[in-house]
Amino acid sequence: MIKVSKGERDRSLGDLTTSEDKVRELQRKLYLKAKSEPKFRFYALYDRVYRPDVLMRAWEKVKENKGAPGTDNQTLKEVEEHGVDNFITSIHEDLKKGVYKPQPVRRVYIPKADGTERPLGIPTVKDRVVQMALKIIIEPIFEADFEDNSYGYRPKRSAQDAVQEIRKFMNWGYDQVIDGDIENCFGTIPHSELLDMVATRIVDGKVLKLIKMILKVGVMAEEIKRDDKGTPQGGVISPLLANIYLDKIDKGWKPYNTYSRLVRYADDFVIITKYRVKEKYERMKGMIEGLKLKLKEEKTRVIDTKKESFDFLGYTIRKARNSKNKYVTYVYPTRKSETRIREKITRVTNKKRPMKVGEMVKELNAVLRGWVNYYRIGNSTKSFERIQWHAENRVRKFARHRRHETGYGFKEYSVEYLYKTLGLYDDYRLNIKGTKAFS
């Protein structure tokens, strides 16, 4: 093992911080330029994509996201074992010389809640780093143009922000809701039209060529399949490209925002309105079809929120009377979400797993923390109580099994023992300020 002195380690960390600061400063300048000059078109960006500090920052972000290997079977761990610097240098040289070519993505299928499967395309680690570097450079430019009703896959925006926006407008008396999404949006965005939209801001031919190569690279199944449409789900840059394309819907809806509000999260959207809900439904349908996409009509509903609830981004949203007989909006985890977290808790606490109680609790805490933090903005007290009770009992059963005993052992494993001795996650407190903000 190579020993690194404290001074060398501090200098290394300092270099990394300085490099990251330079990348952020570059992004800030690109954003400010795009924001101050809405019609400005960027001609010289390609050399910034292969800047070593940009590529290194891209690698760090790819590493943070983890992920499986692509068609070349190279893993993140293997990149580190062979040397990250050599890896980055190789990408830099390929891009600089113009010889870089992405490899076909690996096709995998992820089960969906409705029993169908979602196709994902996994690029190689190298291609993910290139896509991330490209995203680092072009995202600030388009962020300057995006509308504030779009929340999906954008910096400093989240699903919780989208749900809070919906709740705010519903509490303002917008009782009619159109809940819908776009059918196979990522797989049907036409390449030609998408590249035309990118070119409204970026006219650097090498950058456009790089984006085109990423779009056209194809999917490795039984044979390589290529198409003239689609941004493969699983690609680092695909969500940004989808947002660039769908921004035309956001901008097209602006004239109708007086008595309605569009809230979009990638290809899922909600329109909250007071009047003429069917007219707005037809208008949105026409806008989607105008982009050569299709509204998923079987899953699109027109809802009177005083009579029924709807689900969006894992939340159930409904209006009901409070203790003062006033209609207010309530948001809380969907039944599906509760079922999934209970199943995950059950898997983590499977008594057959060969691990110590403390190790299992540490793994379980990460699961609970992520789920609770996502739903903390809502009226989730009852859901949290049910999940907390389930987690406590599963830990008890796991611990009893380790001692070759059955049952729950409520006296032996009291609430105090679970939380103070074992360190089970216990921060189920709600963000009360956030919950009441729009009531």
Tab-separated table of C-alpha atoms in Angstrom:
chain	number	residue	atom	x	y	z
A	1	MET	CA	0.000	0.000	0.000
A	2	ILE	CA	1.343	3.447	-0.927
A	3	LYS	CA	1.405	5.808	2.043
A	4	VAL	CA	0.350	9.397	1.407
A	5	SER	CA	1.428	12.077	3.837
A	6	LYS	CA	-1.134	14.413	5.374
A	7	GLY	CA	0.359	17.339	3.474
A	8	GLU	CA	0.149	15.523	0.139
A	9	ARG	CA	-3.418	14.482	0.902
A	10	ASP	CA	-4.420	18.040	1.789
A	11	ARG	CA	-2.818	19.361	-1.414
A	12	SER	CA	-4.656	16.707	-3.442
A	13	LEU	CA	-7.968	17.626	-1.876
A	14	GLY	CA	-7.179	21.285	-2.467
A	15	ASP	CA	-6.471	20.643	-6.163
A	16	LEU	CA	-9.761	18.750	-6.480
A	17	THR	CA	-11.684	21.591	-4.819
A	18	THR	CA	-9.995	24.199	-7.024
A	19	SER	CA	-10.774	22.152	-10.144
A	20	GLU	CA	-14.414	21.794	-9.111
A	21	ASP	CA	-14.637	25.528	-8.428
A	22	LYS	CA	-13.280	26.279	-11.915
A	23	VAL	CA	-15.899	24.039	-13.508
A	24	ARG	CA	-18.663	25.709	-11.519
A	25	GLU	CA	-17.357	29.123	-12.490
A	26	LEU	CA	-17.420	28.062	-16.149
A	27	GLN	CA	-21.007	26.898	-15.750
A	28	ARG	CA	-21.958	30.153	-14.061
A	29	LYS	CA	-20.483	32.208	-16.911
A	30	LEU	CA	-22.306	30.138	-19.530
A	31	TYR	CA	-25.576	30.518	-17.641
A	32	LEU	CA	-25.220	34.288	-17.201
A	33	LYS	CA	-24.319	34.749	-20.863
A	34	ALA	CA	-27.351	32.726	-21.966
A	35	LYS	CA	-29.632	34.495	-19.479
A	36	SER	CA	-28.530	38.006	-20.434
A	37	GLU	CA	-28.739	37.349	-24.182
A	38	PRO	CA	-31.743	35.091	-24.938
A	39	LYS	CA	-30.969	35.012	-28.655
A	40	PHE	CA	-27.219	34.432	-28.342
A	41	ARG	CA	-25.927	31.274	-30.049
A	42	PHE	CA	-22.812	29.548	-28.745
A	43	TYR	CA	-20.184	28.808	-31.395
A	44	ALA	CA	-17.173	27.530	-29.432
A	45	LEU	CA	-18.020	24.922	-26.776
A	46	TYR	CA	-16.415	21.674	-27.906
A	47	ASP	CA	-12.977	22.415	-26.438
A	48	ARG	CA	-14.645	22.987	-23.077
A	49	VAL	CA	-16.230	19.525	-23.173
A	50	TYR	CA	-12.824	17.811	-23.261
A	51	ARG	CA	-11.143	20.095	-20.740
A	52	PRO	CA	-9.364	17.799	-18.224
A	53	ASP	CA	-11.025	19.452	-15.220
A	54	VAL	CA	-14.466	19.089	-16.824
A	55	LEU	CA	-13.809	15.423	-17.640
A	56	MET	CA	-12.558	14.792	-14.096
A	57	ARG	CA	-15.666	16.425	-12.644
A	58	ALA	CA	-17.772	14.297	-14.997
A	59	TRP	CA	-16.004	11.162	-13.750
A	60	GLU	CA	-16.684	12.114	-10.121
A	61	LYS	CA	-20.389	12.551	-10.837
A	62	VAL	CA	-20.589	9.268	-12.771
A	63	LYS	CA	-18.859	7.532	-9.884
A	64	GLU	CA	-21.335	9.060	-7.404
A	65	ASN	CA	-24.248	7.754	-9.483
A	66	LYS	CA	-22.687	4.261	-9.483
A	67	GLY	CA	-24.364	2.067	-12.108
A	68	ALA	CA	-23.684	-1.154	-13.983
A	69	PRO	CA	-21.166	-1.669	-16.817
A	70	GLY	CA	-22.114	-1.229	-20.470
A	71	THR	CA	-21.481	-3.465	-23.457
A	72	ASP	CA	-17.694	-3.487	-22.847
A	73	ASN	CA	-18.239	-4.874	-19.289
A	74	GLN	CA	-15.860	-2.300	-17.808
A	75	THR	CA	-16.834	-1.414	-14.232
A	76	LEU	CA	-16.186	1.731	-12.198
A	77	LYS	CA	-13.908	-0.288	-9.930
A	78	GLU	CA	-11.807	-1.442	-12.885
A	79	VAL	CA	-11.359	2.156	-14.021
A	80	GLU	CA	-10.018	3.044	-10.580
A	81	GLU	CA	-7.743	-0.006	-10.482
A	82	HIS	CA	-6.176	0.870	-13.849
A	83	GLY	CA	-5.883	4.553	-12.989
A	84	VAL	CA	-8.440	7.340	-13.302
A	85	ASP	CA	-5.869	9.800	-14.662
A	86	ASN	CA	-5.012	7.483	-17.556
A	87	PHE	CA	-8.734	6.950	-18.192
A	88	ILE	CA	-9.435	10.696	-18.331
A	89	THR	CA	-6.365	11.354	-20.491
A	90	SER	CA	-7.535	8.758	-23.001
A	91	ILE	CA	-10.994	10.362	-23.279
A	92	HIS	CA	-9.427	13.819	-23.567
A	93	GLU	CA	-7.199	12.714	-26.449
A	94	ASP	CA	-10.032	10.915	-28.292
A	95	LEU	CA	-12.311	13.951	-28.096
A	96	LYS	CA	-9.570	16.406	-28.969
A	97	LYS	CA	-8.492	14.410	-32.034
A	98	GLY	CA	-12.110	13.868	-33.099
A	99	VAL	CA	-11.817	10.068	-33.054
A	100	TYR	CA	-14.211	9.407	-30.175
A	101	LYS	CA	-17.140	7.139	-31.045
A	102	PRO	CA	-19.702	5.956	-28.489
A	103	GLN	CA	-20.466	2.255	-28.209
A	104	PRO	CA	-23.988	0.775	-28.418
A	105	VAL	CA	-25.820	0.813	-25.104
A	106	ARG	CA	-26.669	-2.375	-23.217
A	107	ARG	CA	-30.398	-3.102	-23.049
A	108	VAL	CA	-31.937	-4.023	-19.699
A	109	TYR	CA	-35.568	-4.106	-18.570
A	110	ILE	CA	-36.811	-2.761	-15.237
A	111	PRO	CA	-40.153	-4.060	-13.870
A	112	LYS	CA	-42.827	-1.383	-13.446
A	113	ALA	CA	-45.588	-1.269	-10.840
A	114	ASP	CA	-48.265	-2.054	-13.455
A	115	GLY	CA	-46.566	-5.336	-14.424
A	116	THR	CA	-44.955	-4.048	-17.616
A	117	GLU	CA	-41.235	-3.468	-18.124
A	118	ARG	CA	-39.362	-0.228	-18.724
A	119	PRO	CA	-36.500	-0.549	-21.233
A	120	LEU	CA	-33.252	1.088	-20.142
A	121	GLY	CA	-30.071	1.576	-22.101
A	122	ILE	CA	-26.817	1.436	-20.129
A	123	PRO	CA	-23.880	3.202	-21.826
A	124	THR	CA	-20.294	2.212	-21.088
A	125	VAL	CA	-18.500	4.037	-18.270
A	126	LYS	CA	-16.462	5.956	-20.850
A	127	ASP	CA	-19.584	7.048	-22.707
A	128	ARG	CA	-21.267	8.055	-19.444
A	129	VAL	CA	-18.310	10.299	-18.620
A	130	VAL	CA	-18.453	11.925	-22.074
A	131	GLN	CA	-22.209	12.457	-21.760
A	132	MET	CA	-21.769	13.935	-18.290
A	133	ALA	CA	-19.041	16.309	-19.536
A	134	LEU	CA	-21.338	17.391	-22.370
A	135	LYS	CA	-24.170	17.875	-19.899
A	136	ILE	CA	-21.958	19.971	-17.603
A	137	ILE	CA	-21.268	22.368	-20.489
A	138	ILE	CA	-24.645	22.684	-22.230
A	139	GLU	CA	-27.030	22.371	-19.277
A	140	PRO	CA	-26.431	25.924	-17.931
A	141	ILE	CA	-27.210	27.354	-21.360
A	142	PHE	CA	-30.612	25.701	-21.565
A	143	GLU	CA	-31.344	26.177	-17.867
A	144	ALA	CA	-31.337	29.897	-18.606
A	145	ASP	CA	-34.242	29.334	-21.005
A	146	PHE	CA	-36.340	26.703	-19.194
A	147	GLU	CA	-39.689	27.682	-17.671
A	148	ASP	CA	-40.326	27.517	-13.929
A	149	ASN	CA	-43.152	24.974	-14.248
A	150	SER	CA	-40.673	22.193	-15.141
A	151	TYR	CA	-39.219	20.244	-12.203
A	152	GLY	CA	-37.822	16.939	-13.458
A	153	TYR	CA	-34.056	16.300	-13.696
A	154	ARG	CA	-33.108	19.921	-13.150
A	155	PRO	CA	-30.562	21.364	-10.702
A	156	LYS	CA	-32.021	22.667	-7.436
A	157	ARG	CA	-35.487	21.356	-8.340
A	158	SER	CA	-37.234	18.248	-7.105
A	159	ALA	CA	-40.398	16.181	-7.129
A	160	GLN	CA	-41.252	17.679	-3.740
A	161	ASP	CA	-41.138	21.167	-5.287
A	162	ALA	CA	-43.595	20.039	-7.962
A	163	VAL	CA	-45.989	18.587	-5.387
A	164	GLN	CA	-45.781	21.759	-3.279
A	165	GLU	CA	-46.664	23.806	-6.359
A	166	ILE	CA	-49.713	21.638	-7.026
A	167	ARG	CA	-50.833	21.916	-3.408
A	168	LYS	CA	-50.429	25.693	-3.470
A	169	PHE	CA	-52.659	26.154	-6.516
A	170	MET	CA	-55.253	23.672	-5.272
A	171	ASN	CA	-55.479	25.615	-2.022
A	172	TRP	CA	-56.014	28.740	-4.097
A	173	GLY	CA	-59.196	27.218	-5.492
A	174	TYR	CA	-57.911	25.450	-8.608
A	175	ASP	CA	-60.087	22.348	-8.146
A	176	GLN	CA	-60.053	20.793	-11.622
A	177	VAL	CA	-57.044	18.670	-12.522
A	178	ILE	CA	-55.784	16.984	-15.682
A	179	ASP	CA	-53.375	14.216	-14.675
A	180	GLY	CA	-51.514	12.718	-17.612
A	181	ASP	CA	-48.274	11.663	-19.217
A	182	ILE	CA	-46.740	11.206	-22.640
A	183	GLU	CA	-46.641	7.728	-24.118
A	184	ASN	CA	-43.090	6.377	-24.441
A	185	CYS	CA	-41.776	9.930	-24.484
A	186	PHE	CA	-38.064	9.110	-24.218
A	187	GLY	CA	-38.382	6.492	-26.930
A	188	THR	CA	-40.292	8.593	-29.480
A	189	ILE	CA	-38.660	12.039	-29.491
A	190	PRO	CA	-37.624	12.578	-33.135
A	191	HIS	CA	-33.892	13.196	-33.528
A	192	SER	CA	-34.138	15.739	-36.322
A	193	GLU	CA	-36.533	18.038	-34.462
A	194	LEU	CA	-34.584	17.647	-31.225
A	195	LEU	CA	-31.292	18.615	-32.882
A	196	ASP	CA	-33.020	21.633	-34.440
A	197	MET	CA	-34.061	22.761	-30.954
A	198	VAL	CA	-30.548	22.279	-29.609
A	199	ALA	CA	-29.245	24.325	-32.543
A	200	THR	CA	-31.363	27.334	-31.540
A	201	ARG	CA	-28.741	27.905	-28.856
A	202	ILE	CA	-25.696	25.870	-29.900
A	203	VAL	CA	-24.171	26.111	-33.350
A	204	ASP	CA	-20.827	24.510	-32.574
A	205	GLY	CA	-20.791	21.806	-35.248
A	206	LYS	CA	-18.612	19.434	-33.211
A	207	VAL	CA	-20.960	19.588	-30.226
A	208	LEU	CA	-23.975	18.951	-32.458
A	209	LYS	CA	-22.148	16.038	-34.070
A	210	LEU	CA	-21.354	14.591	-30.644
A	211	ILE	CA	-25.014	14.810	-29.577
A	212	LYS	CA	-26.079	13.219	-32.855
A	213	MET	CA	-23.653	10.327	-32.352
A	214	ILE	CA	-25.045	9.749	-28.859
A	215	LEU	CA	-28.596	9.688	-30.208
A	216	LYS	CA	-27.766	7.415	-33.145
A	217	VAL	CA	-25.474	4.966	-31.353
A	218	GLY	CA	-28.091	2.235	-31.109
A	219	VAL	CA	-28.969	-0.494	-28.646
A	220	MET	CA	-27.166	-3.814	-28.323
A	221	ALA	CA	-29.779	-6.566	-28.107
A	222	GLU	CA	-29.542	-9.657	-30.302
A	223	GLU	CA	-28.191	-7.240	-32.882
A	224	ILE	CA	-27.473	-3.512	-32.910
A	225	LYS	CA	-30.712	-1.593	-33.444
A	226	ARG	CA	-30.665	2.035	-34.526
A	227	ASP	CA	-33.564	4.427	-34.968
A	228	ASP	CA	-34.217	8.014	-35.991
A	229	LYS	CA	-36.029	8.794	-32.756
A	230	GLY	CA	-35.657	8.342	-29.018
A	231	THR	CA	-33.250	9.346	-26.261
A	232	PRO	CA	-32.526	6.025	-24.475
A	233	GLN	CA	-33.592	5.995	-20.837
A	234	GLY	CA	-30.503	5.319	-18.795
A	235	GLY	CA	-28.282	7.720	-20.719
A	236	VAL	CA	-26.781	10.494	-18.605
A	237	ILE	CA	-27.810	13.236	-21.003
A	238	SER	CA	-31.224	11.843	-22.010
A	239	PRO	CA	-33.274	13.721	-19.357
A	240	LEU	CA	-31.708	17.050	-20.369
A	241	LEU	CA	-32.397	16.408	-24.061
A	242	ALA	CA	-35.991	15.473	-23.219
A	243	ASN	CA	-36.404	18.697	-21.243
A	244	ILE	CA	-35.018	20.704	-24.174
A	245	TYR	CA	-37.612	19.116	-26.443
A	246	LEU	CA	-40.545	19.378	-24.022
A	247	ASP	CA	-39.734	22.990	-23.123
A	248	LYS	CA	-41.739	23.903	-26.203
A	249	ILE	CA	-44.845	22.655	-24.366
A	250	ASP	CA	-43.965	24.736	-21.302
A	251	LYS	CA	-43.528	27.864	-23.393
A	252	GLY	CA	-46.649	27.105	-25.418
A	253	TRP	CA	-48.714	26.897	-22.238
A	254	LYS	CA	-47.616	30.269	-20.826
A	255	PRO	CA	-50.494	32.259	-22.403
A	256	TYR	CA	-52.979	29.999	-20.578
A	257	ASN	CA	-51.441	30.330	-17.110
A	258	THR	CA	-53.910	32.985	-15.936
A	259	TYR	CA	-56.522	30.479	-14.830
A	260	SER	CA	-54.485	27.292	-14.997
A	261	ARG	CA	-51.064	26.024	-14.027
A	262	LEU	CA	-49.003	23.383	-15.804
A	263	VAL	CA	-46.652	21.391	-13.568
A	264	ARG	CA	-44.380	19.045	-15.506
A	265	TYR	CA	-41.927	16.466	-14.248
A	266	ALA	CA	-40.202	15.010	-17.333
A	267	ASP	CA	-42.985	13.266	-19.295
A	268	ASP	CA	-45.520	13.321	-16.411
A	269	PHE	CA	-47.639	16.425	-16.015
A	270	VAL	CA	-50.543	17.915	-14.105
A	271	ILE	CA	-52.686	20.872	-15.165
A	272	ILE	CA	-54.493	22.581	-12.284
A	273	THR	CA	-57.310	24.857	-13.398
A	274	LYS	CA	-60.570	26.527	-12.415
A	275	TYR	CA	-62.519	26.522	-15.650
A	276	ARG	CA	-62.951	24.823	-19.026
A	277	VAL	CA	-60.991	21.727	-18.103
A	278	LYS	CA	-62.021	19.725	-21.196
A	279	GLU	CA	-60.963	22.578	-23.467
A	280	LYS	CA	-57.551	22.621	-21.783
A	281	TYR	CA	-57.305	18.851	-22.139
A	282	GLU	CA	-57.775	19.123	-25.919
A	283	ARG	CA	-55.320	21.998	-26.105
A	284	MET	CA	-52.617	20.012	-24.310
A	285	LYS	CA	-53.302	16.964	-26.460
A	286	GLY	CA	-52.847	19.092	-29.581
A	287	MET	CA	-49.571	20.570	-28.302
A	288	ILE	CA	-48.170	17.108	-27.591
A	289	GLU	CA	-49.201	15.798	-31.002
A	290	GLY	CA	-47.659	18.904	-32.574
A	291	LEU	CA	-44.307	17.646	-31.266
A	292	LYS	CA	-44.898	14.253	-32.916
A	293	LEU	CA	-45.571	12.672	-29.536
A	294	LYS	CA	-48.687	11.009	-28.174
A	295	LEU	CA	-50.735	11.569	-25.035
A	296	LYS	CA	-51.222	8.353	-23.046
A	297	GLU	CA	-54.997	8.723	-23.010
A	298	GLU	CA	-55.781	5.546	-21.057
A	299	LYS	CA	-53.799	6.950	-18.096
A	300	THR	CA	-54.840	10.577	-18.469
A	301	ARG	CA	-57.715	11.655	-16.223
A	302	VAL	CA	-59.807	14.760	-15.692
A	303	ILE	CA	-60.471	15.051	-11.959
A	304	ASP	CA	-62.639	17.109	-9.641
A	305	THR	CA	-60.353	17.157	-6.604
A	306	LYS	CA	-63.243	17.739	-4.187
A	307	LYS	CA	-64.656	14.380	-5.208
A	308	GLU	CA	-61.638	12.164	-5.870
A	309	SER	CA	-57.890	11.979	-5.369
A	310	PHE	CA	-55.067	11.445	-7.846
A	311	ASP	CA	-51.508	10.136	-7.620
A	312	PHE	CA	-48.458	12.063	-8.808
A	313	LEU	CA	-44.762	11.325	-8.251
A	314	GLY	CA	-45.510	8.814	-5.506
A	315	TYR	CA	-47.916	11.109	-3.627
A	316	THR	CA	-51.688	10.817	-3.298
A	317	ILE	CA	-53.182	14.310	-3.553
A	318	ARG	CA	-56.741	15.187	-2.539
A	319	LYS	CA	-58.902	17.966	-1.128
A	320	ALA	CA	-60.945	17.475	2.042
A	321	ARG	CA	-62.488	19.581	4.761
A	322	ASN	CA	-60.377	20.305	7.813
A	323	SER	CA	-61.512	20.832	11.408
A	324	LYS	CA	-62.709	24.341	10.481
A	325	ASN	CA	-64.866	22.903	7.655
A	326	LYS	CA	-62.569	24.497	5.089
A	327	TYR	CA	-61.323	22.625	2.008
A	328	VAL	CA	-57.555	22.125	2.136
A	329	THR	CA	-55.167	19.988	0.118
A	330	TYR	CA	-53.599	16.882	1.621
A	331	VAL	CA	-50.615	15.010	0.203
A	332	TYR	CA	-49.264	11.709	1.507
A	333	PRO	CA	-47.559	8.528	0.248
A	334	THR	CA	-49.515	6.408	-2.217
A	335	ARG	CA	-50.559	2.899	-1.256
A	336	LYS	CA	-48.111	1.542	-3.820
A	337	SER	CA	-45.291	3.497	-2.229
A	338	GLU	CA	-46.158	2.186	1.230
A	339	THR	CA	-46.323	-1.356	-0.114
A	340	ARG	CA	-42.926	-1.023	-1.809
A	341	ILE	CA	-41.184	0.369	1.290
A	342	ARG	CA	-42.694	-2.373	3.466
A	343	GLU	CA	-41.433	-4.987	1.000
A	344	LYS	CA	-37.985	-3.396	0.995
A	345	ILE	CA	-37.877	-3.352	4.806
A	346	THR	CA	-38.875	-7.009	4.801
A	347	ARG	CA	-36.077	-7.882	2.367
A	348	VAL	CA	-33.443	-5.995	4.356
A	349	THR	CA	-34.549	-7.643	7.625
A	350	ASN	CA	-34.803	-11.165	6.201
A	351	LYS	CA	-33.784	-13.383	9.109
A	352	LYS	CA	-31.867	-15.697	6.753
A	353	ARG	CA	-29.344	-13.010	5.853
A	354	PRO	CA	-25.931	-13.909	7.355
A	355	MET	CA	-25.131	-10.617	9.051
A	356	LYS	CA	-25.017	-9.051	12.492
A	357	VAL	CA	-27.959	-7.081	13.860
A	358	GLY	CA	-25.938	-3.852	13.875
A	359	GLU	CA	-24.975	-4.219	10.217
A	360	MET	CA	-28.574	-4.895	9.232
A	361	VAL	CA	-29.833	-1.872	11.194
A	362	LYS	CA	-27.294	0.366	9.467
A	363	GLU	CA	-28.526	-0.819	6.041
A	364	LEU	CA	-32.158	-0.455	7.108
A	365	ASN	CA	-31.566	3.086	8.363
A	366	ALA	CA	-30.438	4.207	4.910
A	367	VAL	CA	-33.659	2.801	3.406
A	368	LEU	CA	-35.893	4.447	6.024
A	369	ARG	CA	-34.071	7.775	5.887
A	370	GLY	CA	-34.439	8.105	2.117
A	371	TRP	CA	-38.138	7.223	2.125
A	372	VAL	CA	-39.050	9.445	5.074
A	373	ASN	CA	-37.117	12.423	3.704
A	374	TYR	CA	-38.962	12.154	0.386
A	375	TYR	CA	-42.385	12.243	2.059
A	376	ARG	CA	-41.533	14.614	4.873
A	377	ILE	CA	-43.266	17.542	3.146
A	378	GLY	CA	-46.637	15.801	3.202
A	379	ASN	CA	-49.386	14.933	5.647
A	380	SER	CA	-47.641	11.653	6.248
A	381	THR	CA	-47.991	11.048	9.993
A	382	LYS	CA	-50.190	7.956	9.703
A	383	SER	CA	-48.017	6.474	6.951
A	384	PHE	CA	-44.882	7.074	8.990
A	385	GLU	CA	-46.441	5.415	12.045
A	386	ARG	CA	-47.329	2.315	10.026
A	387	ILE	CA	-43.844	2.074	8.511
A	388	GLN	CA	-42.153	2.716	11.844
A	389	TRP	CA	-44.195	-0.056	13.501
A	390	HIS	CA	-43.346	-2.469	10.685
A	391	ALA	CA	-39.625	-1.641	10.884
A	392	GLU	CA	-39.523	-2.068	14.668
A	393	ASN	CA	-41.153	-5.490	14.556
A	394	ARG	CA	-38.961	-6.696	11.706
A	395	VAL	CA	-35.829	-5.728	13.638
A	396	ARG	CA	-37.148	-7.533	16.708
A	397	LYS	CA	-37.778	-10.715	14.738
A	398	PHE	CA	-34.350	-10.517	13.120
A	399	ALA	CA	-32.635	-10.105	16.507
A	400	ARG	CA	-34.645	-12.915	18.096
A	401	HIS	CA	-33.765	-15.249	15.240
A	402	ARG	CA	-30.059	-14.567	15.812
A	403	ARG	CA	-30.550	-15.975	19.296
A	404	HIS	CA	-32.512	-18.965	17.951
A	405	GLU	CA	-35.711	-17.651	19.490
A	406	THR	CA	-39.129	-16.969	17.990
A	407	GLY	CA	-41.660	-14.179	18.401
A	408	TYR	CA	-41.075	-10.455	18.727
A	409	GLY	CA	-39.691	-10.135	22.265
A	410	PHE	CA	-41.346	-6.792	23.035
A	411	LYS	CA	-39.985	-6.751	26.599
A	412	GLU	CA	-36.483	-7.807	25.646
A	413	TYR	CA	-36.331	-5.467	22.649
A	414	SER	CA	-38.166	-2.428	23.943
A	415	VAL	CA	-38.570	0.772	21.963
A	416	GLU	CA	-35.798	2.338	24.029
A	417	TYR	CA	-33.453	-0.585	23.246
A	418	LEU	CA	-34.192	-0.417	19.501
A	419	TYR	CA	-33.443	3.282	19.226
A	420	LYS	CA	-30.820	3.957	21.904
A	421	THR	CA	-28.863	0.705	21.859
A	422	LEU	CA	-29.258	-0.542	18.273
A	423	GLY	CA	-29.475	2.958	16.789
A	424	LEU	CA	-32.556	2.329	14.660
A	425	TYR	CA	-33.573	5.350	12.562
A	426	ASP	CA	-36.139	7.430	14.457
A	427	ASP	CA	-36.428	10.833	12.749
A	428	TYR	CA	-40.025	10.535	11.541
A	429	ARG	CA	-40.815	14.115	12.476
A	430	LEU	CA	-42.570	16.067	9.751
A	431	ASN	CA	-41.465	19.370	8.332
A	432	ILE	CA	-44.360	21.157	10.023
A	433	LYS	CA	-43.514	24.530	8.516
A	434	GLY	CA	-43.494	23.072	5.019
A	435	THR	CA	-46.655	21.075	5.633
A	436	LYS	CA	-48.683	24.089	6.721
A	437	ALA	CA	-47.206	26.615	4.339
A	438	PHE	CA	-50.105	26.591	1.911
A	439	SER	CA	-52.987	25.500	4.198
